[in-house]
Structures are given as structure tokens and as C-alpha cells.
Coordinates of C-alpha atoms in Angstrom, one line a residue:
M1 CA 0.0 0.0 0.0
K2 CA 1.5 3.3 -1.1
T3 CA 1.4 6.4 1.2
F4 CA 0.3 9.6 -0.6
Y5 CA 1.0 13.1 0.5
E6 CA 0.5 16.6 -0.9
T7 CA 3.3 18.4 -2.7
P8 CA 3.4 21.9 -4.3
F9 CA 2.7 20.2 -7.6
G10 CA 0.1 17.7 -6.6
V11 CA 0.0 14.3 -4.9
G12 CA 3.4 12.6 -4.1
H13 CA 4.0 9.1 -2.8
D14 CA 6.7 7.0 -1.2
H15 CA 9.1 4.8 -3.0
V16 CA 8.2 1.3 -1.9
F17 CA 8.5 -0.8 -5.0
L18 CA 8.4 -4.3 -3.5
G19 CA 6.5 -7.2 -5.2
E20 CA 3.1 -8.1 -4.0
G21 CA 4.3 -11.5 -2.7
H22 CA 7.4 -10.0 -1.0
D23 CA 6.6 -10.9 2.6
K24 CA 5.1 -14.3 1.8
N25 CA 8.1 -15.3 -0.3
G26 CA 10.4 -14.2 2.6
R27 CA 8.5 -16.5 5.0
K28 CA 8.8 -19.4 2.5
T29 CA 12.5 -18.9 2.2
W30 CA 13.0 -18.9 6.0
A31 CA 11.0 -22.1 6.2
V32 CA 13.3 -23.8 3.7
I33 CA 16.3 -22.6 5.7
V34 CA 14.9 -24.3 8.8
L35 CA 14.4 -27.5 6.9
C36 CA 17.8 -27.5 5.4
S37 CA 19.5 -26.6 8.6
A38 CA 17.8 -29.4 10.5
M39 CA 18.8 -31.9 7.8
M40 CA 22.4 -30.5 7.8
L41 CA 22.7 -31.0 11.6
A42 CA 21.2 -34.5 11.4
E43 CA 23.6 -35.6 8.7
I44 CA 26.7 -34.1 10.3
V45 CA 25.9 -35.4 13.8
G46 CA 24.8 -38.8 12.5
G47 CA 27.9 -39.1 10.3
K48 CA 30.1 -38.3 13.3
L49 CA 28.3 -40.8 15.6
F50 CA 28.3 -43.6 13.0
G51 CA 31.6 -42.9 11.4
S52 CA 30.1 -42.1 7.9
L53 CA 32.3 -39.7 6.0
A54 CA 29.7 -39.7 3.1
L55 CA 27.0 -38.6 5.6
V56 CA 29.2 -35.8 6.9
A57 CA 30.1 -34.7 3.3
D58 CA 26.4 -34.5 2.4
G59 CA 25.7 -32.5 5.5
M60 CA 28.4 -30.0 4.5
H61 CA 26.8 -29.9 1.1
M62 CA 23.5 -29.1 2.7
S63 CA 25.1 -26.3 4.6
T64 CA 26.0 -24.5 1.3
H65 CA 22.3 -25.0 0.2
A66 CA 21.1 -23.4 3.5
G67 CA 23.6 -20.6 3.0
A68 CA 22.3 -19.8 -0.5
M69 CA 18.7 -19.7 0.9
L70 CA 20.0 -17.3 3.7
I71 CA 21.1 -14.8 1.1
A72 CA 17.6 -14.8 -0.4
A73 CA 15.9 -14.5 3.1
L74 CA 18.2 -11.7 4.3
A75 CA 17.5 -9.8 1.0
Y76 CA 13.7 -10.0 1.7
T77 CA 14.2 -8.9 5.3
Y78 CA 16.5 -6.0 4.5
A79 CA 14.4 -4.8 1.6
R80 CA 11.3 -4.6 3.7
K81 CA 13.1 -3.0 6.7
H82 CA 14.6 -0.2 4.5
A83 CA 11.8 0.1 2.0
R84 CA 11.2 3.7 3.1
D85 CA 14.8 4.7 3.7
P86 CA 15.4 7.9 1.8
R87 CA 19.0 6.9 1.1
F88 CA 17.6 4.4 -1.5
V89 CA 16.6 6.9 -4.2
F90 CA 14.3 4.5 -6.0
G91 CA 13.5 2.2 -3.1
T92 CA 14.8 -1.3 -2.4
G93 CA 12.8 -3.2 -5.0
K94 CA 16.0 -4.2 -6.9
L95 CA 17.6 -5.8 -3.8
G96 CA 16.0 -9.1 -4.7
D97 CA 17.6 -8.9 -8.2
L98 CA 21.0 -8.3 -6.5
A99 CA 20.5 -11.4 -4.3
G100 CA 19.4 -13.3 -7.4
F101 CA 22.6 -12.3 -9.3
T102 CA 24.7 -13.3 -6.2
S103 CA 22.9 -16.7 -6.2
A104 CA 23.7 -17.1 -9.9
I105 CA 27.4 -16.6 -9.2
I106 CA 27.2 -19.2 -6.4
L107 CA 25.4 -21.6 -8.7
A108 CA 28.1 -21.2 -11.3
M109 CA 30.8 -21.9 -8.7
I110 CA 28.9 -25.0 -7.6
A111 CA 28.7 -26.2 -11.2
V112 CA 32.4 -25.7 -11.6
L113 CA 33.2 -27.7 -8.4
I114 CA 30.9 -30.5 -9.3
G115 CA 32.3 -30.7 -12.9
Y116 CA 35.9 -30.6 -11.6
E117 CA 35.2 -33.4 -9.1
A118 CA 33.4 -35.5 -11.7
I119 CA 36.2 -35.2 -14.3
A120 CA 38.7 -36.1 -11.6
R121 CA 36.8 -39.2 -10.7
L122 CA 36.2 -40.1 -14.3
M123 CA 40.0 -40.1 -14.9
S124 CA 40.8 -41.7 -11.6
P125 CA 37.9 -43.9 -10.4
V126 CA 37.4 -44.4 -6.7
P127 CA 35.5 -47.2 -4.8
I128 CA 31.9 -46.3 -4.2
H129 CA 30.1 -47.3 -1.0
F130 CA 26.7 -47.9 -2.5
G131 CA 25.1 -48.9 0.8
E132 CA 25.6 -45.4 2.1
A133 CA 25.7 -43.3 -1.1
I134 CA 22.3 -44.3 -2.5
P135 CA 20.2 -43.8 0.7
I136 CA 21.9 -40.4 1.2
A137 CA 21.1 -39.3 -2.3
I138 CA 17.5 -40.4 -1.8
V139 CA 17.2 -38.5 1.5
G140 CA 18.7 -35.5 -0.2
L141 CA 16.1 -35.7 -3.0
M142 CA 13.3 -35.9 -0.5
V143 CA 14.6 -32.8 1.3
N144 CA 14.8 -30.9 -2.0
I145 CA 11.2 -32.0 -3.0
A146 CA 10.0 -30.7 0.4
S147 CA 11.9 -27.5 -0.2
A148 CA 10.4 -27.1 -3.7
W149 CA 7.0 -27.6 -2.2
L150 CA 7.6 -24.9 0.4
L151 CA 8.8 -22.5 -2.3
S152 CA 6.1 -23.5 -4.8
G153 CA 3.2 -21.3 -5.9
D154 CA 3.3 -18.0 -7.6
H155 CA 7.0 -17.3 -7.3
H156 CA 6.8 -14.9 -10.1
G157 CA 5.1 -12.4 -7.7
H158 CA 2.3 -11.1 -9.9
S159 CA 1.3 -7.6 -8.8
H160 CA -2.1 -6.1 -9.2
Q161 CA -1.2 -2.7 -7.7
T162 CA -1.9 0.3 -9.9
G163 CA 1.1 2.6 -10.4
H164 CA 1.1 6.2 -9.2
G165 CA 3.6 8.9 -10.0
H166 CA 4.6 12.4 -9.0
S167 CA 5.8 15.1 -11.3
H168 CA 9.0 17.0 -11.5
P169 CA 7.6 19.7 -13.9
H170 CA 9.8 22.0 -15.9
G171 CA 9.3 25.1 -18.0
E172 CA 5.9 26.8 -18.3
A173 CA 4.0 24.0 -16.4
S174 CA 6.2 24.2 -13.4
H175 CA 4.8 27.5 -12.1
P176 CA 3.1 27.2 -8.7
A177 CA -0.1 28.8 -10.1
H178 CA -0.8 25.4 -11.7
A179 CA -0.7 23.5 -8.4
P180 CA -4.5 23.7 -7.5
H181 CA -5.4 22.5 -11.0
Q182 CA -3.0 19.6 -10.6
N183 CA -4.4 18.6 -7.2
N184 CA -7.9 18.5 -8.6
L185 CA -6.8 16.3 -11.5
H186 CA -4.9 13.9 -9.1
H187 CA -7.9 13.6 -6.7
E188 CA -10.4 13.2 -9.5
H189 CA -8.3 10.5 -11.2
S190 CA -7.5 8.4 -8.1
A191 CA -11.0 6.9 -8.0
K192 CA -10.8 6.1 -11.7
V193 CA -7.4 4.4 -11.3
E194 CA -8.8 2.3 -8.4
E195 CA -11.9 1.3 -10.5
H196 CA -10.0 0.3 -13.6
G197 CA -6.7 -0.9 -12.2
H198 CA -7.7 -4.6 -12.3
Q199 CA -8.9 -4.6 -15.9
H200 CA -5.4 -4.9 -17.2
E201 CA -3.9 -8.4 -17.7
A202 CA -1.3 -9.4 -15.1
H203 CA 1.1 -10.8 -17.7
S204 CA 1.5 -7.4 -19.3
V205 CA 3.8 -6.3 -16.5
D206 CA 7.1 -8.0 -15.6
T207 CA 6.3 -9.1 -12.0
R208 CA 9.0 -11.8 -11.7
D209 CA 10.6 -12.1 -8.3
H210 CA 14.2 -13.0 -9.2
N211 CA 15.1 -13.6 -5.6
M212 CA 12.5 -16.3 -5.2
R213 CA 13.4 -17.6 -8.7
A214 CA 17.1 -17.9 -7.6
A215 CA 16.0 -19.8 -4.4
Y216 CA 13.8 -22.1 -6.4
I217 CA 16.6 -22.8 -8.9
H218 CA 18.9 -23.7 -6.1
V219 CA 16.4 -26.3 -4.9
I220 CA 15.6 -27.7 -8.4
A221 CA 19.3 -27.8 -9.3
D222 CA 20.0 -29.8 -6.1
A223 CA 17.1 -32.1 -6.8
A224 CA 18.3 -32.6 -10.4
V225 CA 21.8 -33.5 -9.2
S226 CA 20.2 -36.0 -6.7
V227 CA 18.2 -37.6 -9.4
L228 CA 21.2 -37.9 -11.7
A229 CA 23.3 -39.2 -8.8
I230 CA 20.7 -41.9 -7.9
I231 CA 20.5 -43.0 -11.6
G232 CA 24.3 -43.1 -11.9
L233 CA 24.8 -45.0 -8.6
L234 CA 22.1 -47.6 -9.5
L235 CA 23.6 -48.2 -13.0
A236 CA 27.1 -48.4 -11.5
K237 CA 26.0 -50.9 -8.8
T238 CA 23.9 -53.0 -11.2
F239 CA 26.2 -53.2 -14.2
G240 CA 29.6 -52.3 -12.6
W241 CA 29.7 -49.0 -14.7
L242 CA 31.7 -46.9 -12.2
W243 CA 32.1 -44.3 -14.9
M244 CA 28.3 -43.6 -14.8
D245 CA 28.6 -41.8 -11.4
P246 CA 31.0 -39.1 -12.6
V247 CA 29.2 -38.8 -16.0
A248 CA 26.0 -38.1 -14.1
G249 CA 27.9 -35.4 -12.2
I250 CA 29.1 -33.8 -15.4
I251 CA 25.6 -33.7 -16.8
G252 CA 24.3 -32.1 -13.5
A253 CA 27.1 -29.5 -13.6
L254 CA 26.1 -28.5 -17.2
V255 CA 22.5 -28.2 -16.2
I256 CA 23.3 -26.0 -13.2
A257 CA 25.6 -23.9 -15.3
N258 CA 22.9 -23.3 -17.9
W259 CA 20.4 -22.2 -15.2
S260 CA 23.1 -20.0 -13.6
V261 CA 23.8 -18.2 -16.9
G262 CA 20.1 -17.5 -17.5
L263 CA 19.6 -16.1 -14.0
A264 CA 22.7 -14.0 -14.1
R265 CA 21.7 -12.6 -17.5
D266 CA 18.2 -11.6 -16.4
T267 CA 19.2 -10.1 -13.0
G268 CA 22.3 -8.4 -14.4
A269 CA 20.2 -6.7 -17.0
I270 CA 17.8 -5.3 -14.4
L271 CA 20.7 -4.1 -12.2
M272 CA 22.1 -2.3 -15.2
D273 CA 18.7 -0.8 -16.0
V274 CA 18.4 -2.6 -19.3
S275 CA 14.8 -2.2 -20.6
P276 CA 13.4 -5.7 -20.6
D277 CA 11.1 -5.1 -23.6
D278 CA 9.3 -2.3 -25.4
K279 CA 5.8 -3.0 -24.1
M280 CA 5.8 -0.4 -21.4
A281 CA 7.7 2.1 -23.5
N282 CA 5.2 1.6 -26.4
K283 CA 2.3 2.3 -24.0
V284 CA 3.9 5.6 -23.0
R285 CA 4.5 6.5 -26.7
A286 CA 0.9 5.7 -27.5
V287 CA -0.3 8.2 -24.8
V288 CA 1.8 10.9 -26.2
A289 CA 0.9 10.1 -29.8
T290 CA -2.8 10.1 -28.9
A291 CA -2.4 13.7 -27.6
N292 CA -0.7 14.7 -30.9
D293 CA 2.4 15.8 -29.0
K294 CA 6.1 15.1 -29.8
L295 CA 8.1 12.7 -27.6
V296 CA 11.7 13.9 -27.4
D297 CA 13.1 11.6 -24.7
L298 CA 11.9 8.5 -22.9
H299 CA 13.5 6.3 -20.3
V300 CA 11.7 3.2 -18.9
W301 CA 13.3 0.9 -16.4
R302 CA 12.3 -1.7 -13.8
L303 CA 12.2 -0.6 -10.1
G304 CA 11.1 -3.9 -8.6
P305 CA 8.7 -6.8 -9.3
G306 CA 5.6 -5.3 -11.0
H307 CA 7.0 -1.7 -10.8
F308 CA 8.4 0.5 -13.5
G309 CA 9.7 4.0 -13.6
A310 CA 9.5 6.4 -16.6
V311 CA 11.1 9.7 -17.4
V312 CA 9.2 11.4 -20.2
S313 CA 10.2 14.5 -22.0
L314 CA 7.9 16.0 -24.7
V315 CA 7.0 19.0 -26.7
T316 CA 3.5 20.3 -27.0
A317 CA 1.7 23.3 -28.5
E318 CA -1.3 22.7 -26.3
P319 CA -1.1 24.7 -23.0
A320 CA -3.4 22.2 -21.3
H321 CA -1.0 19.3 -21.9
G322 CA 1.1 20.0 -18.8
P323 CA 2.6 17.5 -16.4
A324 CA -0.7 17.0 -14.6
Y325 CA -2.5 16.1 -17.9
Y326 CA 0.1 13.4 -18.6
H327 CA 0.2 12.1 -15.1
T328 CA -3.6 11.6 -15.4
A329 CA -3.1 9.7 -18.6
L330 CA 0.1 7.7 -17.8
R331 CA -1.2 6.6 -14.3
K332 CA -3.7 4.4 -16.2
I333 CA -0.8 2.2 -17.3
K334 CA -0.6 -0.8 -15.0
G335 CA 2.8 -1.1 -13.3
L336 CA 4.0 2.4 -14.1
S337 CA 4.7 3.3 -10.5
H338 CA 7.0 6.3 -10.7
I339 CA 6.6 9.0 -13.4
T340 CA 8.6 12.1 -14.1
V341 CA 7.2 14.3 -16.9
E342 CA 9.1 17.2 -18.5
V343 CA 6.9 19.4 -20.8
H344 CA 8.2 22.0 -23.2
T345 CA 5.5 24.3 -24.6
G346 CA 5.3 26.6 -27.6
L347 CA 7.5 24.6 -29.9
G348 CA 4.7 22.9 -31.8
P349 CA 3.6 19.3 -32.1
A350 CA 5.3 16.6 -34.1

């Protein structure tokens, strides 16, 4: 819920650009951490008590899994705690993308380590204790299935919140004499935005929560490795194909690396303010074209799941087409949560 307040140029708002499912996703991630930590302690303690090095090793592996989840959970907590901190100029909505990018790097490192170990074992096979290795792999798979269930649901974080913006007017429209007129337009339009906000389709706005996506990929990647390990171990035990275990590891490393690259590409683009597509920008262009004005500069970028910012600079020959006019029109666009409009008058339309 946004907090609105009066400014000399109309209605302003805070800069909270968190996804609709932010808090719920944070609770899910903490639940997975509890599950992984319990499994980690059980395996390490059990391995120490029963002298099983394989059990201890899997427990240490589970600790890296819990650590990756901790990055996601702390990102949710920090983003919520500092959502209204004025030091974050455009809010903390991108913190989840930063955590997702970090997780992508960790996934890449895990893929490299698995691949290195698999190649080393392929070149120099070692005896496999099937009686311990297979049950551990099965238990690990069960934990990952449980974790995936906890993280399941709408981890794309679809948002149905209607965007609101405040103006930073320039030129002729920036004179304080226009403030009362702007206030009326903002108040009159607020009810219309509330009434029509849900008529837009959710998929038209990028609402993906990359922090939750990263946590989910960690779980699925671990589950995929467990499945491949079980298959490799069973084939090695049944047919004596010891090479199947490291081959399964190499396949798992390649799968994880592929997911890591995709996650790093998507989150890195957001962190660098790369426009994900032209859909939102085209909607802004359409508003300006409909008013028969000339668009001279446009910047659209993602502020957080389901939230976009736009800086619009245009030329108009119509005195009524000031910042308030365009805020009234642009606020109808779902997901456009922060709008800055610069209007130059008297130069003529396109």
C-alpha cells in the first residue's frame, strides 16, 4: 500500500517498489532454511556418531544449500526494513535482483566444483560405498522435494497494484499557479485508477521475483543432481559401470551452469537498468501520440517486481497538456509506479 501526501505540484508518494508477494516469499525462504539446517545438523551429527564420511560430506553440502537460501531470506528482510529509507533513491525493489545475481554466481561456482570433481573421478575412479551413497542421495532428493513444495506457488510475484507517480515539472508548467489544478486532477483520477486498475492483464507487466526464482533454482538444481546421482549409482551398482557416477555429475554440472547463466543474464540486465522489452515504453509512446504531441526523450526501467519508472520529455503546442495532464493519462498504465514528466511548450507538435 502506497502512502500519498501533498506536494506543491500535486500528490506525491513513497518509493516502496516491492513485489506483491514479497513478505510471503520471505517467509517461505526462512521455512526452507529451517528444513535444510535441520537436515544438515542431522547428517553431520549422524555421520560423526556412526563414522560415515559420506554422511558428513552430504551434511556440509546441505550447509551450502542453506547458505544460499540465507542470502535470499536476508534480502527479503533487508528490503522490507529499508523500503522507506530515503537513502535508497528508488527504493529497495532491486535488492531481490541483486540477491538473485549473487545466487547465480554461487550456482556457477557449484557447477564448476561438481564438474571438476566429476572429471577427476572419471580419470581416476574411486571405490563407491553404494550402501551409504544411495540412501543419502534419496534422502537429499526428499529434502529438495519438500523445499520445492515450500517454495512453490506464484514465485513470479504477480502484482495487481496500480502505479502512481509524482511530477517534476519544468518550463511553463512548473509555475506554482498550476498546483491547484493539478491537485484536482490527481484527486479526481484516483478513483478512476482504483476502479479500472484490475482490468489490465497481469502478464502485461514484468512481475517476476528473481530472488525467489534464484532460491527455487537452487532447490531444483540440487534435486536434479540428486536424481542424476541416484541413476548413476544404480547403474554403477547393477552393471559395474563406475564411470556412470561421474558422468551423471558432469551432466548435472552442465544443467546447473545453464540455469546460472540465464539467472545472471536476467538479473544483471535489471541491475544495469536494461529495458526488458518495449511493451511499457510503447504504451507511453501511445499516450503521447494520442495527444498529438512530440516525444523527445523517454527512459523506462524496472524498479522492482511489477513496478516500472519512466522519465518522459515531450514538446506540445497545447497549454493544457502539462505534467498534470500526462500524469492523469500515464497513471492508467498498470505497473508504471514512478513517473517524471518534462513538458516544453510553444515549440509545436510533431
